Amino acid sequence: MSYLIDPPAVPTLPVRGTDARFPVHRIYCVGRNYADHAVEMGHDPDAEPPFFFMKPADAVLESGATFPYPSLSSDVQHEVELVLALGKGGRDIPLGDAEGCIVAAGVGIDMTRRDLQGEAKKMGRPWDSGKGFDHGAPCSELVPVAEPGELGSGSILLTVNGETRQQGDLNQMIWKIPEIISRLSELFTLAPGDLIYTGTPAGVGPVTRGDQIRAEIDGLAALEVSVG
Ligand code: MN
């Protein structure tokens, strides 16, 4: 078997404690999974449940890298999120089996061209250019998870140039981790290699060139990105 062109490289992330890397298959994201963020975006979390969207796998950006400020936007914003890395997948995964799919977790930033996303919302168009752009999914090293239940709570924090912008707790998620995986598997066949960005707490805001962003989740990892 040969390829017509060189096959594209598999995007990967480092894993704590091993030289083996995690190959990324798909990136799923949960929208408005924290009530205080839904409210800051002008929505009523009681009336509108969370939902899903996707980013391309090669949007991942490693900790320590420079995030190149993207073109055609003047309002690029940070959204700090818990990232789940799946070692198992499936369809219609029952709630009770969902956490068993998680092999590792990290802290990520769902970078958003808010101006392009806002325009898309207004026009009823897809969000891809606002959410699915190059390098739009920074993620820390992944930490192997032995007890997925412990991911249900813990401090989540993002600072820009040392100033706290987002601070919340994973226990504020509207859809909890088992529910996210189970619902997502009703829409898509989940697979080993999938990443799930689980939504952001309040405090999202713009970044500018030269900013140093630091994101962390208690007991997991830290992510450092500079904006170039
Ligand atoms: Mn998000």
PDB file of C-alpha atoms and ligand atoms in Angstrom:
ATOM      1  CA  MET A   1       0.000   0.000   0.000  1.00  0.00           C
ATOM      2  CA  SER A   2       1.325   3.428  -0.883  1.00  0.00           C
ATOM      3  CA  TYR A   3      -0.015   6.943  -0.525  1.00  0.00           C
ATOM      4  CA  LEU A   4      -0.484   9.449  -3.313  1.00  0.00           C
ATOM      5  CA  ILE A   5       1.093  12.091  -1.082  1.00  0.00           C
ATOM      6  CA  ASP A   6       2.989  11.774   2.214  1.00  0.00           C
ATOM      7  CA  PRO A   7       0.360  11.008   4.880  1.00  0.00           C
ATOM      8  CA  PRO A   8      -0.143  13.895   7.311  1.00  0.00           C
ATOM      9  CA  ALA A   9       1.594  13.556  10.687  1.00  0.00           C
ATOM     10  CA  VAL A  10      -0.538  12.436  13.622  1.00  0.00           C
ATOM     11  CA  PRO A  11      -0.901  15.324  16.113  1.00  0.00           C
ATOM     12  CA  THR A  12       0.307  14.259  19.578  1.00  0.00           C
ATOM     13  CA  LEU A  13       0.630  15.503  23.154  1.00  0.00           C
ATOM     14  CA  PRO A  14       3.213  14.557  25.794  1.00  0.00           C
ATOM     15  CA  VAL A  15       2.188  12.331  28.713  1.00  0.00           C
ATOM     16  CA  ARG A  16       3.638  12.783  32.199  1.00  0.00           C
ATOM     17  CA  GLY A  17       5.971  10.040  33.339  1.00  0.00           C
ATOM     18  CA  THR A  18       6.597   8.443  29.933  1.00  0.00           C
ATOM     19  CA  ASP A  19       8.227   9.139  26.582  1.00  0.00           C
ATOM     20  CA  ALA A  20       5.146   7.679  24.882  1.00  0.00           C
ATOM     21  CA  ARG A  21       2.929  10.393  23.403  1.00  0.00           C
ATOM     22  CA  PHE A  22      -0.857  10.566  23.149  1.00  0.00           C
ATOM     23  CA  PRO A  23      -2.055  10.518  19.510  1.00  0.00           C
ATOM     24  CA  VAL A  24      -4.957  12.915  18.966  1.00  0.00           C
ATOM     25  CA  HIS A  25      -7.896  11.628  16.925  1.00  0.00           C
ATOM     26  CA  ARG A  26     -10.652  14.258  17.309  1.00  0.00           C
ATOM     27  CA  ILE A  27     -11.195  17.275  19.523  1.00  0.00           C
ATOM     28  CA  TYR A  28     -14.698  17.738  20.923  1.00  0.00           C
ATOM     29  CA  CYS A  29     -15.678  20.790  22.969  1.00  0.00           C
ATOM     30  CA  VAL A  30     -18.629  21.498  25.263  1.00  0.00           C
ATOM     31  CA  GLY A  31     -20.227  24.936  24.954  1.00  0.00           C
ATOM     32  CA  ARG A  32     -21.691  26.776  27.975  1.00  0.00           C
ATOM     33  CA  ASN A  33     -21.064  24.056  30.543  1.00  0.00           C
ATOM     34  CA  TYR A  34     -20.675  26.498  33.457  1.00  0.00           C
ATOM     35  CA  ALA A  35     -23.699  28.603  34.419  1.00  0.00           C
ATOM     36  CA  ASP A  36     -21.684  31.756  35.247  1.00  0.00           C
ATOM     37  CA  HIS A  37     -20.043  31.677  31.799  1.00  0.00           C
ATOM     38  CA  ALA A  38     -23.403  31.144  30.045  1.00  0.00           C
ATOM     39  CA  VAL A  39     -24.703  34.213  31.879  1.00  0.00           C
ATOM     40  CA  GLU A  40     -21.662  36.356  30.966  1.00  0.00           C
ATOM     41  CA  MET A  41     -22.283  35.442  27.299  1.00  0.00           C
ATOM     42  CA  GLY A  42     -25.911  36.612  27.589  1.00  0.00           C
ATOM     43  CA  HIS A  43     -27.635  33.222  27.864  1.00  0.00           C
ATOM     44  CA  ASP A  44     -29.906  31.584  30.439  1.00  0.00           C
ATOM     45  CA  PRO A  45     -28.343  28.251  31.460  1.00  0.00           C
ATOM     46  CA  ASP A  46     -31.711  27.029  32.759  1.00  0.00           C
ATOM     47  CA  ALA A  47     -33.326  27.531  29.350  1.00  0.00           C
ATOM     48  CA  GLU A  48     -30.470  26.389  27.092  1.00  0.00           C
ATOM     49  CA  PRO A  49     -28.516  23.224  27.915  1.00  0.00           C
ATOM     50  CA  PRO A  50     -24.832  22.860  26.940  1.00  0.00           C
ATOM     51  CA  PHE A  51     -23.965  21.623  23.439  1.00  0.00           C
ATOM     52  CA  PHE A  52     -21.000  20.321  21.436  1.00  0.00           C
ATOM     53  CA  PHE A  53     -18.716  21.604  18.697  1.00  0.00           C
ATOM     54  CA  MET A  54     -15.384  20.407  17.289  1.00  0.00           C
ATOM     55  CA  LYS A  55     -11.884  21.573  16.478  1.00  0.00           C
ATOM     56  CA  PRO A  56      -9.449  19.845  14.111  1.00  0.00           C
ATOM     57  CA  ALA A  57      -6.965  17.477  15.808  1.00  0.00           C
ATOM     58  CA  ASP A  58      -3.966  19.439  14.552  1.00  0.00           C
ATOM     59  CA  ALA A  59      -5.143  22.544  16.417  1.00  0.00           C
ATOM     60  CA  VAL A  60      -3.370  21.218  19.548  1.00  0.00           C
ATOM     61  CA  LEU A  61      -0.504  23.385  20.810  1.00  0.00           C
ATOM     62  CA  GLU A  62       1.905  22.198  23.481  1.00  0.00           C
ATOM     63  CA  SER A  63       2.753  23.942  26.710  1.00  0.00           C
ATOM     64  CA  GLY A  64       5.743  26.235  26.302  1.00  0.00           C
ATOM     65  CA  ALA A  65       4.849  27.059  22.713  1.00  0.00           C
ATOM     66  CA  THR A  66       3.963  30.427  21.256  1.00  0.00           C
ATOM     67  CA  PHE A  67       0.363  30.881  20.147  1.00  0.00           C
ATOM     68  CA  PRO A  68       0.519  32.871  16.915  1.00  0.00           C
ATOM     69  CA  TYR A  69      -2.156  35.588  17.067  1.00  0.00           C
ATOM     70  CA  PRO A  70      -4.477  34.523  14.234  1.00  0.00           C
ATOM     71  CA  SER A  71      -5.356  36.560  11.174  1.00  0.00           C
ATOM     72  CA  LEU A  72      -8.658  38.322  10.517  1.00  0.00           C
ATOM     73  CA  SER A  73      -9.498  38.763  14.180  1.00  0.00           C
ATOM     74  CA  SER A  74      -8.971  41.517  16.690  1.00  0.00           C
ATOM     75  CA  ASP A  75     -10.739  39.825  19.608  1.00  0.00           C
ATOM     76  CA  VAL A  76      -9.090  36.507  20.450  1.00  0.00           C
ATOM     77  CA  GLN A  77     -10.175  35.224  23.858  1.00  0.00           C
ATOM     78  CA  HIS A  78      -9.041  32.567  26.355  1.00  0.00           C
ATOM     79  CA  GLU A  79     -11.327  29.867  27.789  1.00  0.00           C
ATOM     80  CA  VAL A  80      -9.604  27.594  30.324  1.00  0.00           C
ATOM     81  CA  GLU A  81     -11.003  24.039  30.366  1.00  0.00           C
ATOM     82  CA  LEU A  82     -10.450  20.562  31.782  1.00  0.00           C
ATOM     83  CA  VAL A  83      -9.405  18.281  28.917  1.00  0.00           C
ATOM     84  CA  LEU A  84     -10.270  14.570  28.965  1.00  0.00           C
ATOM     85  CA  ALA A  85      -8.170  12.156  26.897  1.00  0.00           C
ATOM     86  CA  LEU A  86      -9.948   8.935  25.915  1.00  0.00           C
ATOM     87  CA  GLY A  87      -8.258   5.548  25.840  1.00  0.00           C
ATOM     88  CA  LYS A  88     -11.500   3.798  24.900  1.00  0.00           C
ATOM     89  CA  GLY A  89     -14.501   4.834  22.837  1.00  0.00           C
ATOM     90  CA  GLY A  90     -17.797   3.503  21.605  1.00  0.00           C
ATOM     91  CA  ARG A  91     -21.380   4.466  20.791  1.00  0.00           C
ATOM     92  CA  ASP A  92     -24.229   5.049  23.204  1.00  0.00           C
ATOM     93  CA  ILE A  93     -21.935   4.631  26.201  1.00  0.00           C
ATOM     94  CA  PRO A  94     -24.013   4.194  29.397  1.00  0.00           C
ATOM     95  CA  LEU A  95     -23.376   6.701  32.206  1.00  0.00           C
ATOM     96  CA  GLY A  96     -21.875   3.975  34.361  1.00  0.00           C
ATOM     97  CA  ASP A  97     -19.231   3.069  31.763  1.00  0.00           C
ATOM     98  CA  ALA A  98     -18.349   6.620  30.720  1.00  0.00           C
ATOM     99  CA  GLU A  99     -15.517   7.396  33.146  1.00  0.00           C
ATOM    100  CA  GLY A 100     -13.852   4.108  32.210  1.00  0.00           C
ATOM    101  CA  CYS A 101     -13.088   5.627  28.787  1.00  0.00           C
ATOM    102  CA  ILE A 102     -10.754   8.244  30.312  1.00  0.00           C
ATOM    103  CA  VAL A 103      -7.053   7.397  30.235  1.00  0.00           C
ATOM    104  CA  ALA A 104      -5.566  10.823  31.029  1.00  0.00           C
ATOM    105  CA  ALA A 105      -6.479  14.460  31.576  1.00  0.00           C
ATOM    106  CA  GLY A 106      -4.930  17.886  31.222  1.00  0.00           C
ATOM    107  CA  VAL A 107      -5.670  21.575  31.211  1.00  0.00           C
ATOM    108  CA  GLY A 108      -6.425  23.268  27.908  1.00  0.00           C
ATOM    109  CA  ILE A 109      -7.475  26.596  26.487  1.00  0.00           C
ATOM    110  CA  ASP A 110     -10.326  26.791  23.984  1.00  0.00           C
ATOM    111  CA  MET A 111      -8.931  29.798  22.105  1.00  0.00           C
ATOM    112  CA  THR A 112     -11.754  31.715  20.434  1.00  0.00           C
ATOM    113  CA  ARG A 113     -11.849  34.411  17.775  1.00  0.00           C
ATOM    114  CA  ARG A 114     -14.798  36.016  19.566  1.00  0.00           C
ATOM    115  CA  ASP A 115     -15.471  38.556  16.822  1.00  0.00           C
ATOM    116  CA  LEU A 116     -15.747  35.859  14.136  1.00  0.00           C
ATOM    117  CA  GLN A 117     -17.816  33.649  16.443  1.00  0.00           C
ATOM    118  CA  GLY A 118     -20.159  36.560  17.193  1.00  0.00           C
ATOM    119  CA  GLU A 119     -20.623  37.270  13.506  1.00  0.00           C
ATOM    120  CA  ALA A 120     -21.360  33.577  12.843  1.00  0.00           C
ATOM    121  CA  LYS A 121     -23.944  33.509  15.649  1.00  0.00           C
ATOM    122  CA  LYS A 122     -25.661  36.586  14.257  1.00  0.00           C
ATOM    123  CA  MET A 123     -25.761  35.180  10.717  1.00  0.00           C
ATOM    124  CA  GLY A 124     -26.728  31.645  11.802  1.00  0.00           C
ATOM    125  CA  ARG A 125     -23.477  30.319  10.302  1.00  0.00           C
ATOM    126  CA  PRO A 126     -21.070  27.613  11.561  1.00  0.00           C
ATOM    127  CA  TRP A 127     -18.520  28.438  14.258  1.00  0.00           C
ATOM    128  CA  ASP A 128     -15.497  26.854  12.560  1.00  0.00           C
ATOM    129  CA  SER A 129     -13.590  30.033  11.780  1.00  0.00           C
ATOM    130  CA  GLY A 130     -14.200  31.313  15.312  1.00  0.00           C
ATOM    131  CA  LYS A 131     -13.242  28.086  17.082  1.00  0.00           C
ATOM    132  CA  GLY A 132     -11.492  25.615  14.781  1.00  0.00           C
ATOM    133  CA  PHE A 133      -8.508  27.662  13.628  1.00  0.00           C
ATOM    134  CA  ASP A 134      -4.783  26.760  13.591  1.00  0.00           C
ATOM    135  CA  HIS A 135      -3.222  26.351  17.059  1.00  0.00           C
ATOM    136  CA  GLY A 136      -6.587  27.092  18.656  1.00  0.00           C
ATOM    137  CA  ALA A 137      -6.398  24.212  21.165  1.00  0.00           C
ATOM    138  CA  PRO A 138      -3.407  24.653  23.520  1.00  0.00           C
ATOM    139  CA  CYS A 139      -3.147  21.731  25.964  1.00  0.00           C
ATOM    140  CA  SER A 140      -0.824  20.831  28.835  1.00  0.00           C
ATOM    141  CA  GLU A 141       0.993  17.537  29.149  1.00  0.00           C
ATOM    142  CA  LEU A 142      -1.560  14.824  29.835  1.00  0.00           C
ATOM    143  CA  VAL A 143      -1.569  13.187  33.254  1.00  0.00           C
ATOM    144  CA  PRO A 144      -2.590   9.518  33.467  1.00  0.00           C
ATOM    145  CA  VAL A 145      -5.808   9.188  35.461  1.00  0.00           C
ATOM    146  CA  ALA A 146      -6.281   6.318  37.895  1.00  0.00           C
ATOM    147  CA  GLU A 147      -9.408   7.630  39.624  1.00  0.00           C
ATOM    148  CA  PRO A 148     -11.582   9.498  37.065  1.00  0.00           C
ATOM    149  CA  GLY A 149     -14.102  10.333  39.800  1.00  0.00           C
ATOM    150  CA  GLU A 150     -11.535  12.725  41.288  1.00  0.00           C
ATOM    151  CA  LEU A 151     -11.751  14.902  38.146  1.00  0.00           C
ATOM    152  CA  GLY A 152     -15.220  16.003  39.250  1.00  0.00           C
ATOM    153  CA  SER A 153     -13.907  18.741  41.526  1.00  0.00           C
ATOM    154  CA  GLY A 154     -10.841  20.916  41.954  1.00  0.00           C
ATOM    155  CA  SER A 155      -9.708  24.445  41.300  1.00  0.00           C
ATOM    156  CA  ILE A 156      -9.388  25.637  37.685  1.00  0.00           C
ATOM    157  CA  LEU A 157      -7.508  28.873  37.098  1.00  0.00           C
ATOM    158  CA  LEU A 158      -6.164  31.068  34.303  1.00  0.00           C
ATOM    159  CA  THR A 159      -3.840  34.034  34.664  1.00  0.00           C
ATOM    160  CA  VAL A 160      -2.602  36.506  32.069  1.00  0.00           C
ATOM    161  CA  ASN A 161       0.711  38.201  32.928  1.00  0.00           C
ATOM    162  CA  GLY A 162       0.263  36.991  36.508  1.00  0.00           C
ATOM    163  CA  GLU A 163      -3.207  38.502  36.909  1.00  0.00           C
ATOM    164  CA  THR A 164      -6.090  36.118  37.631  1.00  0.00           C
ATOM    165  CA  ARG A 165      -8.715  36.201  34.873  1.00  0.00           C
ATOM    166  CA  GLN A 166     -10.651  32.963  35.360  1.00  0.00           C
ATOM    167  CA  GLN A 167     -11.118  31.058  38.581  1.00  0.00           C
ATOM    168  CA  GLY A 168     -13.638  28.322  39.200  1.00  0.00           C
ATOM    169  CA  ASP A 169     -14.130  24.768  40.334  1.00  0.00           C
ATOM    170  CA  LEU A 170     -14.687  21.680  38.204  1.00  0.00           C
ATOM    171  CA  ASN A 171     -17.705  20.882  40.417  1.00  0.00           C
ATOM    172  CA  GLN A 172     -19.501  23.850  38.757  1.00  0.00           C
ATOM    173  CA  MET A 173     -19.916  21.960  35.476  1.00  0.00           C
ATOM    174  CA  ILE A 174     -23.573  21.675  34.383  1.00  0.00           C
ATOM    175  CA  TRP A 175     -23.023  18.386  32.526  1.00  0.00           C
ATOM    176  CA  LYS A 176     -20.756  16.296  34.729  1.00  0.00           C
ATOM    177  CA  ILE A 177     -18.021  14.177  33.163  1.00  0.00           C
ATOM    178  CA  PRO A 178     -20.020  10.907  32.792  1.00  0.00           C
ATOM    179  CA  GLU A 179     -22.924  12.820  31.244  1.00  0.00           C
ATOM    180  CA  ILE A 180     -20.619  14.618  28.767  1.00  0.00           C
ATOM    181  CA  ILE A 181     -19.113  11.349  27.508  1.00  0.00           C
ATOM    182  CA  SER A 182     -22.429   9.505  27.415  1.00  0.00           C
ATOM    183  CA  ARG A 183     -24.295  12.278  25.553  1.00  0.00           C
ATOM    184  CA  LEU A 184     -21.410  12.839  23.134  1.00  0.00           C
ATOM    185  CA  SER A 185     -21.332   9.113  22.308  1.00  0.00           C
ATOM    186  CA  GLU A 186     -24.985   9.319  21.258  1.00  0.00           C
ATOM    187  CA  LEU A 187     -24.021  11.867  18.591  1.00  0.00           C
ATOM    188  CA  PHE A 188     -20.621  10.532  17.485  1.00  0.00           C
ATOM    189  CA  THR A 189     -18.718   7.251  17.738  1.00  0.00           C
ATOM    190  CA  LEU A 190     -16.024   8.034  20.287  1.00  0.00           C
ATOM    191  CA  ALA A 191     -12.560   6.562  19.761  1.00  0.00           C
ATOM    192  CA  PRO A 192      -9.240   6.156  21.553  1.00  0.00           C
ATOM    193  CA  GLY A 193      -7.318   9.371  20.920  1.00  0.00           C
ATOM    194  CA  ASP A 194     -10.278  11.698  21.285  1.00  0.00           C
ATOM    195  CA  LEU A 195      -9.902  14.806  23.452  1.00  0.00           C
ATOM    196  CA  ILE A 196     -12.869  16.494  25.111  1.00  0.00           C
ATOM    197  CA  TYR A 197     -12.635  20.148  26.226  1.00  0.00           C
ATOM    198  CA  THR A 198     -15.290  20.260  28.922  1.00  0.00           C
ATOM    199  CA  GLY A 199     -16.277  23.941  28.999  1.00  0.00           C
ATOM    200  CA  THR A 200     -15.066  27.108  30.700  1.00  0.00           C
ATOM    201  CA  PRO A 201     -15.964  29.002  33.877  1.00  0.00           C
ATOM    202  CA  ALA A 202     -16.645  32.766  33.824  1.00  0.00           C
ATOM    203  CA  GLY A 203     -14.008  35.405  33.201  1.00  0.00           C
ATOM    204  CA  VAL A 204     -13.200  34.832  29.525  1.00  0.00           C
ATOM    205  CA  GLY A 205     -11.474  37.776  27.907  1.00  0.00           C
ATOM    206  CA  PRO A 206      -9.114  38.982  25.197  1.00  0.00           C
ATOM    207  CA  VAL A 207      -5.397  38.286  24.850  1.00  0.00           C
ATOM    208  CA  THR A 208      -2.859  40.452  23.048  1.00  0.00           C
ATOM    209  CA  ARG A 209       0.577  39.878  21.549  1.00  0.00           C
ATOM    210  CA  GLY A 210       3.221  39.518  24.240  1.00  0.00           C
ATOM    211  CA  ASP A 211       0.823  38.143  26.862  1.00  0.00           C
ATOM    212  CA  GLN A 212       1.973  35.232  29.014  1.00  0.00           C
ATOM    213  CA  ILE A 213      -0.956  32.911  29.722  1.00  0.00           C
ATOM    214  CA  ARG A 214      -0.827  30.325  32.492  1.00  0.00           C
ATOM    215  CA  ALA A 215      -3.614  27.822  33.107  1.00  0.00           C
ATOM    216  CA  GLU A 216      -3.769  25.227  35.835  1.00  0.00           C
ATOM    217  CA  ILE A 217      -6.004  22.645  37.437  1.00  0.00           C
ATOM    218  CA  ASP A 218      -5.294  21.416  40.958  1.00  0.00           C
ATOM    219  CA  GLY A 219      -3.645  18.022  40.978  1.00  0.00           C
ATOM    220  CA  LEU A 220      -3.209  17.940  37.207  1.00  0.00           C
ATOM    221  CA  ALA A 221      -0.841  20.026  35.150  1.00  0.00           C
ATOM    222  CA  ALA A 222      -0.031  23.596  34.232  1.00  0.00           C
ATOM    223  CA  LEU A 223      -0.084  25.056  30.739  1.00  0.00           C
ATOM    224  CA  GLU A 224       2.016  28.034  29.697  1.00  0.00           C
ATOM    225  CA  VAL A 225       1.505  29.800  26.395  1.00  0.00           C
ATOM    226  CA  SER A 226       2.861  33.089  25.150  1.00  0.00           C
ATOM    227  CA  VAL A 227       0.958  35.076  22.560  1.00  0.00           C
ATOM    228  CA  GLY A 228       3.103  35.944  19.540  1.00  0.00           C
TER     229      GLY A 228
HETATM  230 MN    MN B   1     -15.066  26.679  25.447  1.00  0.00          MN
END
